[in-house]
PDB file of C-alpha atoms and ligand atoms in Angstrom:
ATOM      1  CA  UNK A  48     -31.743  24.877 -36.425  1.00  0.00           C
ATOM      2  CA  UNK A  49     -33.518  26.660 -38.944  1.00  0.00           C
ATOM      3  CA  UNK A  50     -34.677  25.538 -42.459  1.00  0.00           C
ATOM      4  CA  UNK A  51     -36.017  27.236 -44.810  1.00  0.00           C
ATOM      5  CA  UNK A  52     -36.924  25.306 -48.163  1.00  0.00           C
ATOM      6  CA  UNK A  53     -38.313  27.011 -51.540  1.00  0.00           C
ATOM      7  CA  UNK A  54     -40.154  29.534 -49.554  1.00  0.00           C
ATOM      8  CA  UNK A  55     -42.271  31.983 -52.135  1.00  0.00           C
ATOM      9  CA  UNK A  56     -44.524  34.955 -51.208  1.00  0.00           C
ATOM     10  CA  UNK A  57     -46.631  36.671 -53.877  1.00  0.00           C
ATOM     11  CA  UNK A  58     -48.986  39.545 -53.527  1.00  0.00           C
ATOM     12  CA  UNK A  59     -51.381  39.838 -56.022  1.00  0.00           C
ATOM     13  CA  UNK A  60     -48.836  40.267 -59.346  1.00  0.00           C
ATOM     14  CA  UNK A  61     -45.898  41.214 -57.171  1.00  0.00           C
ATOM     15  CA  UNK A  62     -43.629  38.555 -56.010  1.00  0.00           C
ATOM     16  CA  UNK A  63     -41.944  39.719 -52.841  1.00  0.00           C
ATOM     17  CA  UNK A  64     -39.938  36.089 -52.432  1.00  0.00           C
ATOM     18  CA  UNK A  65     -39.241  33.468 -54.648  1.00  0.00           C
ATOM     19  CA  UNK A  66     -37.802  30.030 -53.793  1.00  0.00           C
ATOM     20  CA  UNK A  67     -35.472  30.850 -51.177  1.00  0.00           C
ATOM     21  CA  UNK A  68     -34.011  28.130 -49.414  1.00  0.00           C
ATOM     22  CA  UNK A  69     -31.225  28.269 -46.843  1.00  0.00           C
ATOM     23  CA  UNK A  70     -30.389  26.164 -42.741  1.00  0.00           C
ATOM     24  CA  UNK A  71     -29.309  28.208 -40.113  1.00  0.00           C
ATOM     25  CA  UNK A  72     -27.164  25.312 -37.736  1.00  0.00           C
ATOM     26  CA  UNK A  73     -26.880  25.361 -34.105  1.00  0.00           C
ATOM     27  CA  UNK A  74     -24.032  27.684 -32.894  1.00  0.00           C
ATOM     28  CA  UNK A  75     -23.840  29.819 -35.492  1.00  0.00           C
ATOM     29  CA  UNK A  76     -25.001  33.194 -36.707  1.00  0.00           C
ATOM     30  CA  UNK A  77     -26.557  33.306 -40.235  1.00  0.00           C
ATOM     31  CA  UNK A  78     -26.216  37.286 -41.552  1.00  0.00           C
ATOM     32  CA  UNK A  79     -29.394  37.713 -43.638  1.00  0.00           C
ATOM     33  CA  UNK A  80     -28.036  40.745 -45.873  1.00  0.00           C
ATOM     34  CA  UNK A  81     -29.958  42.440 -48.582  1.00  0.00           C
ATOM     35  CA  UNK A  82     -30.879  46.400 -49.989  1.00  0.00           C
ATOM     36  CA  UNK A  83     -34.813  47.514 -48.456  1.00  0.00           C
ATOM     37  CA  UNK A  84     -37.611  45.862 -49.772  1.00  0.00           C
ATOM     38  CA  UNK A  85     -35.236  42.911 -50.653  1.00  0.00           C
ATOM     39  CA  UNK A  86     -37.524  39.967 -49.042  1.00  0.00           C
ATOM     40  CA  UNK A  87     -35.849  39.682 -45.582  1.00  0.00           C
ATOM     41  CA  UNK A  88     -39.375  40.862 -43.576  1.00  0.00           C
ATOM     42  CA  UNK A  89     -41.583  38.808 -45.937  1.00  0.00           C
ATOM     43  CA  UNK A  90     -38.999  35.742 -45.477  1.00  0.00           C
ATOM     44  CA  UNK A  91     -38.221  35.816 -41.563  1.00  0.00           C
ATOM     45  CA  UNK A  92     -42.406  36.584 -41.103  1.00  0.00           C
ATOM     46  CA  UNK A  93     -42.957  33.385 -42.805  1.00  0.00           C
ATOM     47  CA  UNK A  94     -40.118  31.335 -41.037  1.00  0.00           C
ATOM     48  CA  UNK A  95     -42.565  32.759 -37.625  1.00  0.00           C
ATOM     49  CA  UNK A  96     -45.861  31.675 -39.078  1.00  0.00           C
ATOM     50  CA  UNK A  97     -47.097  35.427 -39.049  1.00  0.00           C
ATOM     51  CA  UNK A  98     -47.288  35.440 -43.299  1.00  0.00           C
ATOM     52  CA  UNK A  99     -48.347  32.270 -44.660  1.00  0.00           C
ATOM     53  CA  UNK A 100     -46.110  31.055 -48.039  1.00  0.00           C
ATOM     54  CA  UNK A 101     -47.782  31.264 -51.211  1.00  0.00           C
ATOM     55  CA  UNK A 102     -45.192  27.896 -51.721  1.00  0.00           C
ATOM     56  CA  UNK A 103     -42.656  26.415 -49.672  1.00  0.00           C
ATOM     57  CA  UNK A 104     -41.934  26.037 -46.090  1.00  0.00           C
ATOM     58  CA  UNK A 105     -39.671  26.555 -43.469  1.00  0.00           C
ATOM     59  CA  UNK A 106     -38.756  24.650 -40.089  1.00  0.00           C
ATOM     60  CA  UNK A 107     -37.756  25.779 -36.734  1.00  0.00           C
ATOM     61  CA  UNK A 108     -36.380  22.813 -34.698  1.00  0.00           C
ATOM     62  CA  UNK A 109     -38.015  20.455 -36.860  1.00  0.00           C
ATOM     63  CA  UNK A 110     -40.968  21.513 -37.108  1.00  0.00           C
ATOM     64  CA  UNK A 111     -43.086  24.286 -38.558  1.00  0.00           C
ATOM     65  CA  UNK A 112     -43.651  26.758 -36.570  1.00  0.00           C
ATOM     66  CA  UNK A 113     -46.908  26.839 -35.891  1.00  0.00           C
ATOM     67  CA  UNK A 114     -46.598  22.596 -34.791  1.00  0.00           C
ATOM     68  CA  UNK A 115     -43.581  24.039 -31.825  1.00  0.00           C
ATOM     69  CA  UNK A 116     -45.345  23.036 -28.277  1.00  0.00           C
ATOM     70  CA  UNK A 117     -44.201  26.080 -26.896  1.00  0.00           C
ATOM     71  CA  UNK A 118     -42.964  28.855 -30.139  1.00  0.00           C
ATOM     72  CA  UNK A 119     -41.907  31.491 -27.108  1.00  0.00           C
ATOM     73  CA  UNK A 120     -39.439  28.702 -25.382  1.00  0.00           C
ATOM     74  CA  UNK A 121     -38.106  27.235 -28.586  1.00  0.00           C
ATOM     75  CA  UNK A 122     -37.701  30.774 -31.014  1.00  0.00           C
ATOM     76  CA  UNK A 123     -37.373  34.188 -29.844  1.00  0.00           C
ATOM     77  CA  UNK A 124     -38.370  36.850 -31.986  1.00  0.00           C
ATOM     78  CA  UNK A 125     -37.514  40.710 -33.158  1.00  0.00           C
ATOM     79  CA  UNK A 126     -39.632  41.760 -36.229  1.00  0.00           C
ATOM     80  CA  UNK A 127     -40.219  45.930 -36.146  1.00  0.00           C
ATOM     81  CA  UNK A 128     -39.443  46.589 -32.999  1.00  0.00           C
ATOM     82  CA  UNK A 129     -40.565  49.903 -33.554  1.00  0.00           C
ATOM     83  CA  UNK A 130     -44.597  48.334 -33.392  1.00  0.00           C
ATOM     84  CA  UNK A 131     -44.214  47.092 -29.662  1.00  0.00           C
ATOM     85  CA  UNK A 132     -46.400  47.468 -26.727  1.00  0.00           C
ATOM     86  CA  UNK A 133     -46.668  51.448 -27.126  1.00  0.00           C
ATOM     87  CA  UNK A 134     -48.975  51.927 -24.175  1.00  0.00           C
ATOM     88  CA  UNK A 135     -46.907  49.732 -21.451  1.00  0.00           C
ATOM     89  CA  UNK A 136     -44.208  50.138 -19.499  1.00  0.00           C
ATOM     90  CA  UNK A 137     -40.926  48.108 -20.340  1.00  0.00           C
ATOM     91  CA  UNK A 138     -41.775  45.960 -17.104  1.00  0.00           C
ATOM     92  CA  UNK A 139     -45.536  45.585 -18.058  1.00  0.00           C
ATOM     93  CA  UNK A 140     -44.302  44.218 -21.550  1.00  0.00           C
ATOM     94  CA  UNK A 141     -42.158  41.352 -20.263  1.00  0.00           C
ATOM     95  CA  UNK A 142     -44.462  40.759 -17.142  1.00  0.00           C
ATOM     96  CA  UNK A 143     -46.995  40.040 -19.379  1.00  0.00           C
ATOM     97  CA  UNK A 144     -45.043  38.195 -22.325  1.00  0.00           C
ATOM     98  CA  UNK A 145     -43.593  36.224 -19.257  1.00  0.00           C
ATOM     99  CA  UNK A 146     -47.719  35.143 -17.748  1.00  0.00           C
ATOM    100  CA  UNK A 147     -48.251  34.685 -21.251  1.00  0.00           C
ATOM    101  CA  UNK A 148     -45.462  32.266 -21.729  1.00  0.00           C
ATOM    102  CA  UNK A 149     -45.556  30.168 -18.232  1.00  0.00           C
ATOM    103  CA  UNK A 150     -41.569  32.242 -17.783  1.00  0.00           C
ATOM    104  CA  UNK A 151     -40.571  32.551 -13.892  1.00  0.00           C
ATOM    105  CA  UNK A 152     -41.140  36.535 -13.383  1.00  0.00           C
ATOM    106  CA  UNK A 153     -37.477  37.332 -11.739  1.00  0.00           C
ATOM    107  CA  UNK A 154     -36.826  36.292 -15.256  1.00  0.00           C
ATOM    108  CA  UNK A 155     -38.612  40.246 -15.833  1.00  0.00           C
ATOM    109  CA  UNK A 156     -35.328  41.872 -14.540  1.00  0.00           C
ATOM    110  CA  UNK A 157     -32.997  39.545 -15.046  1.00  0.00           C
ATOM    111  CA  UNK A 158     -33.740  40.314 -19.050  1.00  0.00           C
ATOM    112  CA  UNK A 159     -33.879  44.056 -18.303  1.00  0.00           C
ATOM    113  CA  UNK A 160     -30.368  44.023 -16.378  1.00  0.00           C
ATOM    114  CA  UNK A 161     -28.599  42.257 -19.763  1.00  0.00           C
ATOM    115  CA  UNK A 162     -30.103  44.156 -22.205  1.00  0.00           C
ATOM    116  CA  UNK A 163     -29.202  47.156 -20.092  1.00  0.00           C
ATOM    117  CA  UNK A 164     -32.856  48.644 -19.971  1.00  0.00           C
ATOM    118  CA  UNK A 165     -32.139  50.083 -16.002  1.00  0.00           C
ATOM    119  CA  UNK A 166     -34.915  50.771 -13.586  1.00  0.00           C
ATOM    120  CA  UNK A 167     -35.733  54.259 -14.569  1.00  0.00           C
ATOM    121  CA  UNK A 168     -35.983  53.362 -17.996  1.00  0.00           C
ATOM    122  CA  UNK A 169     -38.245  50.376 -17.472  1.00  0.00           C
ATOM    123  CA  UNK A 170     -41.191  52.400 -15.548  1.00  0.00           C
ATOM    124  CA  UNK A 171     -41.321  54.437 -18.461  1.00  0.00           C
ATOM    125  CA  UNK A 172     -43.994  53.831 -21.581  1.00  0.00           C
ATOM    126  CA  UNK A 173     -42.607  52.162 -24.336  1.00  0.00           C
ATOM    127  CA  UNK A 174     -44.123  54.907 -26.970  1.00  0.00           C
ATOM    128  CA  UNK A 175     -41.368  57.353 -25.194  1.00  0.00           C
ATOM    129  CA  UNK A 176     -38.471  54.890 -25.831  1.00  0.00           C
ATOM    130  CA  UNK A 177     -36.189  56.206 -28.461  1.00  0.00           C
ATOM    131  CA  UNK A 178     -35.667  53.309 -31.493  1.00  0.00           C
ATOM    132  CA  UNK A 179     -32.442  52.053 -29.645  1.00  0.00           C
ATOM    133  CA  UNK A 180     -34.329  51.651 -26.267  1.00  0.00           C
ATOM    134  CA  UNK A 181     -37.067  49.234 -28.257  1.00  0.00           C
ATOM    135  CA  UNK A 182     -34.556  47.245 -30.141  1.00  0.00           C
ATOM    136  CA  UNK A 183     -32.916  46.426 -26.339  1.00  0.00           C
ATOM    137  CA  UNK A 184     -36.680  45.886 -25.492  1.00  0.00           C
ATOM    138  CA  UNK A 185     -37.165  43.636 -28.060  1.00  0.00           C
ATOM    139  CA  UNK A 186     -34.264  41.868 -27.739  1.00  0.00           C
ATOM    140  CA  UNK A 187     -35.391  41.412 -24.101  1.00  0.00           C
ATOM    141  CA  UNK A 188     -38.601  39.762 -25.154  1.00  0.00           C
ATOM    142  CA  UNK A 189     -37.112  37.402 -27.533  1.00  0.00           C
ATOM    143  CA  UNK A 190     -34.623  36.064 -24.589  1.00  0.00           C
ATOM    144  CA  UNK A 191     -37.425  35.879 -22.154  1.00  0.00           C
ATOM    145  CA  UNK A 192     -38.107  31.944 -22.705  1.00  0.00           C
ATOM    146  CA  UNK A 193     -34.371  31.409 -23.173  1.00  0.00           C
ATOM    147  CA  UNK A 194     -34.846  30.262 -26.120  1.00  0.00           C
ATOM    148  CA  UNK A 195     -32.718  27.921 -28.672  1.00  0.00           C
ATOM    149  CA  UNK A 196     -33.269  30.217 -31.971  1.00  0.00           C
ATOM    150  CA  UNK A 197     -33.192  33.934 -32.509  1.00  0.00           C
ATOM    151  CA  UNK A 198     -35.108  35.820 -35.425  1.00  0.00           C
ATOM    152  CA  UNK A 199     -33.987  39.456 -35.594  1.00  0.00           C
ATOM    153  CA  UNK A 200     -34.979  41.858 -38.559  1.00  0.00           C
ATOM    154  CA  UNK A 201     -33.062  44.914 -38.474  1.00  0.00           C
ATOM    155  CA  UNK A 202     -32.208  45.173 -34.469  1.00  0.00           C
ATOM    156  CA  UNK A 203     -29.323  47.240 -35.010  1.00  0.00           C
ATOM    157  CA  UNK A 204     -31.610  50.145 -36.819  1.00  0.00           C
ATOM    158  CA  UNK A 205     -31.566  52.793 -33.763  1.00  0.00           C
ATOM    159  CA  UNK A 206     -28.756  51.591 -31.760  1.00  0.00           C
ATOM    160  CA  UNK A 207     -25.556  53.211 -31.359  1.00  0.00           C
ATOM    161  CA  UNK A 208     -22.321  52.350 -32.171  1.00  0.00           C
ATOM    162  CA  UNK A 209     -21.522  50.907 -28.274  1.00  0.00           C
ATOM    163  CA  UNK A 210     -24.628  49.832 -28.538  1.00  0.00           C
ATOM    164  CA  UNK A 211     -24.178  47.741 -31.768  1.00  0.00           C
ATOM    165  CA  UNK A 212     -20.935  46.827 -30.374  1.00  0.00           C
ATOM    166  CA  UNK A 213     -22.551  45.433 -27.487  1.00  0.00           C
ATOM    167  CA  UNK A 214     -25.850  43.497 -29.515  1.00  0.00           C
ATOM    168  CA  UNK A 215     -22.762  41.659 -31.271  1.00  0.00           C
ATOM    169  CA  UNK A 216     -20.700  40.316 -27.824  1.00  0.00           C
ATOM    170  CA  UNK A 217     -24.437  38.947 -26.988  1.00  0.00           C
ATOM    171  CA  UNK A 218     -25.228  37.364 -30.137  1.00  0.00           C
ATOM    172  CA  UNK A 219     -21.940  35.847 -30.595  1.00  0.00           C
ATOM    173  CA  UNK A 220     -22.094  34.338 -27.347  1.00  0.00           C
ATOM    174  CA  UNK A 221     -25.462  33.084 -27.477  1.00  0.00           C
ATOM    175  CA  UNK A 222     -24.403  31.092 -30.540  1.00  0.00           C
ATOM    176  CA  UNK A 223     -20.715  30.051 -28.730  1.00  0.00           C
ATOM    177  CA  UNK A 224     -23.537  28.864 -26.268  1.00  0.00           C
ATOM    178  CA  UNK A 225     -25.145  26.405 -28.971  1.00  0.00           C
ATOM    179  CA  UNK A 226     -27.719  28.787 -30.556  1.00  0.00           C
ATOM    180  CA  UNK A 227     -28.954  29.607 -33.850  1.00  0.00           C
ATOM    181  CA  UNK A 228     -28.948  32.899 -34.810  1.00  0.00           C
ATOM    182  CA  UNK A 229     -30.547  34.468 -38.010  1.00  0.00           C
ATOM    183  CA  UNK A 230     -29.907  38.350 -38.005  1.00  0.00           C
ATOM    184  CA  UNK A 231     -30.994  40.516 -40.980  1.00  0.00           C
ATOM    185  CA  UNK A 232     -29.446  44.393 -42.066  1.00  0.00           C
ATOM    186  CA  UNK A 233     -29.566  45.812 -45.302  1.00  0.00           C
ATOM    187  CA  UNK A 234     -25.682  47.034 -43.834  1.00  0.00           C
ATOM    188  CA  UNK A 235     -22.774  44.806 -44.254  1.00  0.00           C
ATOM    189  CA  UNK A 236     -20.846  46.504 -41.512  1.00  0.00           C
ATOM    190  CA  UNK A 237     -23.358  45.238 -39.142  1.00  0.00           C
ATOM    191  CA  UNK A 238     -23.470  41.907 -40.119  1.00  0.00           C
ATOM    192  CA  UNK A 239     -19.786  40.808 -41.186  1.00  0.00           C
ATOM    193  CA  UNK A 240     -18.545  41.323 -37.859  1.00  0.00           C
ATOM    194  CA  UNK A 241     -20.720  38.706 -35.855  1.00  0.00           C
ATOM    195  CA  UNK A 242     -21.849  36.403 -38.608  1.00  0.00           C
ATOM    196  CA  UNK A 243     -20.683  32.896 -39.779  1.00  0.00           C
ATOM    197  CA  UNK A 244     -22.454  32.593 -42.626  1.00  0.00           C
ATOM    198  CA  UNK A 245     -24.164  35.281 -44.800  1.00  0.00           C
ATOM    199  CA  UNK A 246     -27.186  34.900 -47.249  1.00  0.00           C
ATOM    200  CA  UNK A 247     -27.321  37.791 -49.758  1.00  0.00           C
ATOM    201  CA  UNK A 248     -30.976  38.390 -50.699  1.00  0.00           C
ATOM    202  CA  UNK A 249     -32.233  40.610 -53.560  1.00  0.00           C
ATOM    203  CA  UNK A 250     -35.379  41.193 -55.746  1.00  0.00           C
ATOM    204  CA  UNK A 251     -36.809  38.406 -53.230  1.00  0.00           C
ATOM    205  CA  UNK A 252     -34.222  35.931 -54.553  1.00  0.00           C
ATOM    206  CA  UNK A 253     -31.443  34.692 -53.150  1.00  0.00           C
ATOM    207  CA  UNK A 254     -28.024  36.062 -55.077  1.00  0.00           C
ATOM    208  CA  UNK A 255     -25.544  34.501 -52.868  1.00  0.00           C
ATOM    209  CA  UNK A 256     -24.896  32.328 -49.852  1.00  0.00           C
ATOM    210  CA  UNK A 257     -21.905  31.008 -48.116  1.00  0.00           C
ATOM    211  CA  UNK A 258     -19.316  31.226 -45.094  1.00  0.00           C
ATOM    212  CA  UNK A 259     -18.289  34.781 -44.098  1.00  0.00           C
ATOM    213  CA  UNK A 260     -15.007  34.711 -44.877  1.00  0.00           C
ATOM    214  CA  UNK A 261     -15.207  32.764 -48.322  1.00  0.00           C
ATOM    215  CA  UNK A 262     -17.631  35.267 -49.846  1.00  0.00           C
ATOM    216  CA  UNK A 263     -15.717  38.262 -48.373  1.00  0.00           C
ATOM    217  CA  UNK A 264     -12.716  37.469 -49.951  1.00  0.00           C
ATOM    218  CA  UNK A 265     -13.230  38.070 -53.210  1.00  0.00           C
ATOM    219  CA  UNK A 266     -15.059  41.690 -51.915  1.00  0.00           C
TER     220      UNK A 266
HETATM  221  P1  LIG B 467     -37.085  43.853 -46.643  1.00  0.00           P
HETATM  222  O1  LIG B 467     -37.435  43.299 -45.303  1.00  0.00           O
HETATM  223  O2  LIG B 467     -35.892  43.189 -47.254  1.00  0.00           O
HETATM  224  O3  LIG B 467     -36.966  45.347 -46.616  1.00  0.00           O
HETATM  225  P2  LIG B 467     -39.793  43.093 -47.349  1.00  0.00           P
HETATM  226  O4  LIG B 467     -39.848  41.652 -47.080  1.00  0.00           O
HETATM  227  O5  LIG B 467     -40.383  44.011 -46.326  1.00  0.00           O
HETATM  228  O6  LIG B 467     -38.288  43.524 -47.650  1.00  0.00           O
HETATM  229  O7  LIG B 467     -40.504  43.411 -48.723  1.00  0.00           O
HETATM  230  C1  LIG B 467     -40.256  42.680 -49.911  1.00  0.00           C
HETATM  231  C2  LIG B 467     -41.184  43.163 -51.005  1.00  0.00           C
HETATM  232  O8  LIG B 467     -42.514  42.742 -50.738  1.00  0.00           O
HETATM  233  C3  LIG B 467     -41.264  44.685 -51.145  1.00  0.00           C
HETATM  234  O9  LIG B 467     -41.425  44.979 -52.516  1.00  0.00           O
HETATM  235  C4  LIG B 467     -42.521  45.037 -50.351  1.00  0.00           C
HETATM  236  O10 LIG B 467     -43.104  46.249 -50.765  1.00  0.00           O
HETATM  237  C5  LIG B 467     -43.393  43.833 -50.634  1.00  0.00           C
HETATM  238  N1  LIG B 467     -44.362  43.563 -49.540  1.00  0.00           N
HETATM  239  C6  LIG B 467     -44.025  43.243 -48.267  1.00  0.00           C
HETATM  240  N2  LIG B 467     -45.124  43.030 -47.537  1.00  0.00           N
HETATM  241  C7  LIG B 467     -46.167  43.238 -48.373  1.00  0.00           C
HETATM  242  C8  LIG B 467     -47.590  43.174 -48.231  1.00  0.00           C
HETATM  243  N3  LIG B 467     -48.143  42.871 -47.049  1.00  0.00           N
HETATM  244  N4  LIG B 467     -48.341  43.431 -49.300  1.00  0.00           N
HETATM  245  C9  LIG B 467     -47.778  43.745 -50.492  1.00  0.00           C
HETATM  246  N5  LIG B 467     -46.461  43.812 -50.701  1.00  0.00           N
HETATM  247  C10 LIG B 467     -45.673  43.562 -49.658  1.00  0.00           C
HETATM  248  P1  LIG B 468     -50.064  39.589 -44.807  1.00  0.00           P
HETATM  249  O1  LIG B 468     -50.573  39.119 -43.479  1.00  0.00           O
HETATM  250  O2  LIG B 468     -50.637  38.846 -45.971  1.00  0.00           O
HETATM  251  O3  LIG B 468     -48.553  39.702 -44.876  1.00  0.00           O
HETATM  252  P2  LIG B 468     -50.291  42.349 -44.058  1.00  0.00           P
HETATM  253  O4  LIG B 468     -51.233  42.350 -42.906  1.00  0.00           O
HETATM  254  O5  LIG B 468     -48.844  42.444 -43.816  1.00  0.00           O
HETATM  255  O6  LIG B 468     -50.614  41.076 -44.988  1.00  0.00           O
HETATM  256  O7  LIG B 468     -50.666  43.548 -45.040  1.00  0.00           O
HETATM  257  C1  LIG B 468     -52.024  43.813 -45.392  1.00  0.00           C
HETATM  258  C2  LIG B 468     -52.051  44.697 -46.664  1.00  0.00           C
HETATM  259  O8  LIG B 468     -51.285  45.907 -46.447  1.00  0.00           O
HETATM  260  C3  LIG B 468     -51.403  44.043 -47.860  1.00  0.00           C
HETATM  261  O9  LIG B 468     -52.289  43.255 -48.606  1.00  0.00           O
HETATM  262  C4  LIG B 468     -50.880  45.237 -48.659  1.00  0.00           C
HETATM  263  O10 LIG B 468     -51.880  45.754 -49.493  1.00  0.00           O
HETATM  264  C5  LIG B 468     -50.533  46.267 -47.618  1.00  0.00           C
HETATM  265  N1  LIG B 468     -49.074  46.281 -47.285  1.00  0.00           N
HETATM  266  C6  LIG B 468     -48.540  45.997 -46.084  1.00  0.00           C
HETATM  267  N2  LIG B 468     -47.209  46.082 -46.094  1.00  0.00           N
HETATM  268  C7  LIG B 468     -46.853  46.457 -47.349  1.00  0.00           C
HETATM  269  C8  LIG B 468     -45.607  46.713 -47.999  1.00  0.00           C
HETATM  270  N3  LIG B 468     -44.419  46.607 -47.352  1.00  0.00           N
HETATM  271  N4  LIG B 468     -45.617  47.051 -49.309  1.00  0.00           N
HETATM  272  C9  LIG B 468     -46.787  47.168 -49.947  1.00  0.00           C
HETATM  273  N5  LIG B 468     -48.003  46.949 -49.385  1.00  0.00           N
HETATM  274  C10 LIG B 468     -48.046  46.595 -48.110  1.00  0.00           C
END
């Protein structure tokens, strides 16, 4: 469960969100849908305690973020994959999110082998991964504490289409599993397939927000 209540984020004079409020329930996928620059960074970065609200607050589980026991066990997280772990190897990453988190290490390939990173493609450094191969990395990392809530901004950006295909099978079944699932695009192709519930963001406010099929239909 996610909840996110009047959550505002100024810089300086520019006000990048303003009083957004939404809940992401258990066992469903929330599509977070908006143009760039829309808010959907600034807002999921603040639902993850990595930009603090000028106003507002949100809750993961029940509790702020920063108050979760154990954040990696309870919420796992994909913001710009693009950023990660550069100078490691796809194993070295998890190994050391996994030490970092108290996570069994078989765990390691066992999140490699269903995000379909192989072997060969493991040993290699993460700053020769194409975008596709970091997003799967990513998504890797975020699963590594089997966690109850997913965060993603953007993880389709970079995959292909089998590969977009396939991120969509997971989510869906992670949520069919009893998990939240908050995905952002600025694409409605990649969200309408997977998600219950969409919340249209724009100019940092949100615009619209309902189930899938109730705000397609007049689309
Ligand atoms: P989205 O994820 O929907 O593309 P963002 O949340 O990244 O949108 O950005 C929302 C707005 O806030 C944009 O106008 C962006 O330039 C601005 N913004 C984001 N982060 C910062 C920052 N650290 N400092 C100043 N402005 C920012
Ligand atoms: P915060 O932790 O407050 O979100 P960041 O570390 O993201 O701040 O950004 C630091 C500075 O970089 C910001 O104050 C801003 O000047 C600039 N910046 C970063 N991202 C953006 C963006 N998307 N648009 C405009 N300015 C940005």
């Amino acid at each position: 469960m996610i909840e996110v209540e009047h959550l505002t984020k100024r810089y300086g004079a520019h006000t990048a969100v303003e009083d957004v409020s939404f809940r992401c329930e258990p066992g469903t996928v929330t599509g977070f849908l908006g143009p760039n620059g829309a808010g959907k960074s600034t807002t999921m970065r603040m639902i993850c305690g990595m930009t603090a609200p000028t106003s507002g607050g949100a809750r993961v589980a029940g509790r702020p973020y920063r108050d979760l026991p154990n954040p990696g066990r309870e919420i796992g997280v994909l913001l710009d994959a693009s950023a990660q772990h550069a100078g490691r190897t796809g194993r070295e990453a998890l190994a050391v999110a996994a030490l970092t988190m108290g996570v069994d290490r078989r765990q390691v390939a066992a999140k490699l082998d269903l995000v379909g990173l192989n072997q060969t493609a493991a040993r290699r450094r993460v700053g020769a991964y194409s975008l596709g191969m970091r997003q799967r990395l990513g998504l890797a990392l975020a699963l590594l504490g089997d966690p109850r809530v997913l965060i993603l901004d953007e993880p389709a950006n970079g995959l292909d289409p089998e590969g977009i295909f396939w991120m969509r099978g997971l989510l869906r079944d992670f949520a069919d599993r009893g998990g939240t699932v908050l995905l952002s695009s600025h694409l409605l192709r990649e969200v309408e397939a997977v998600a219950d519930r969409l919340v249209v963001i724009g100019g940092g406010r949100v615009v619209a927000q309902a189930a899938r099929d109730e705000l397609l239909a007049g689309a």
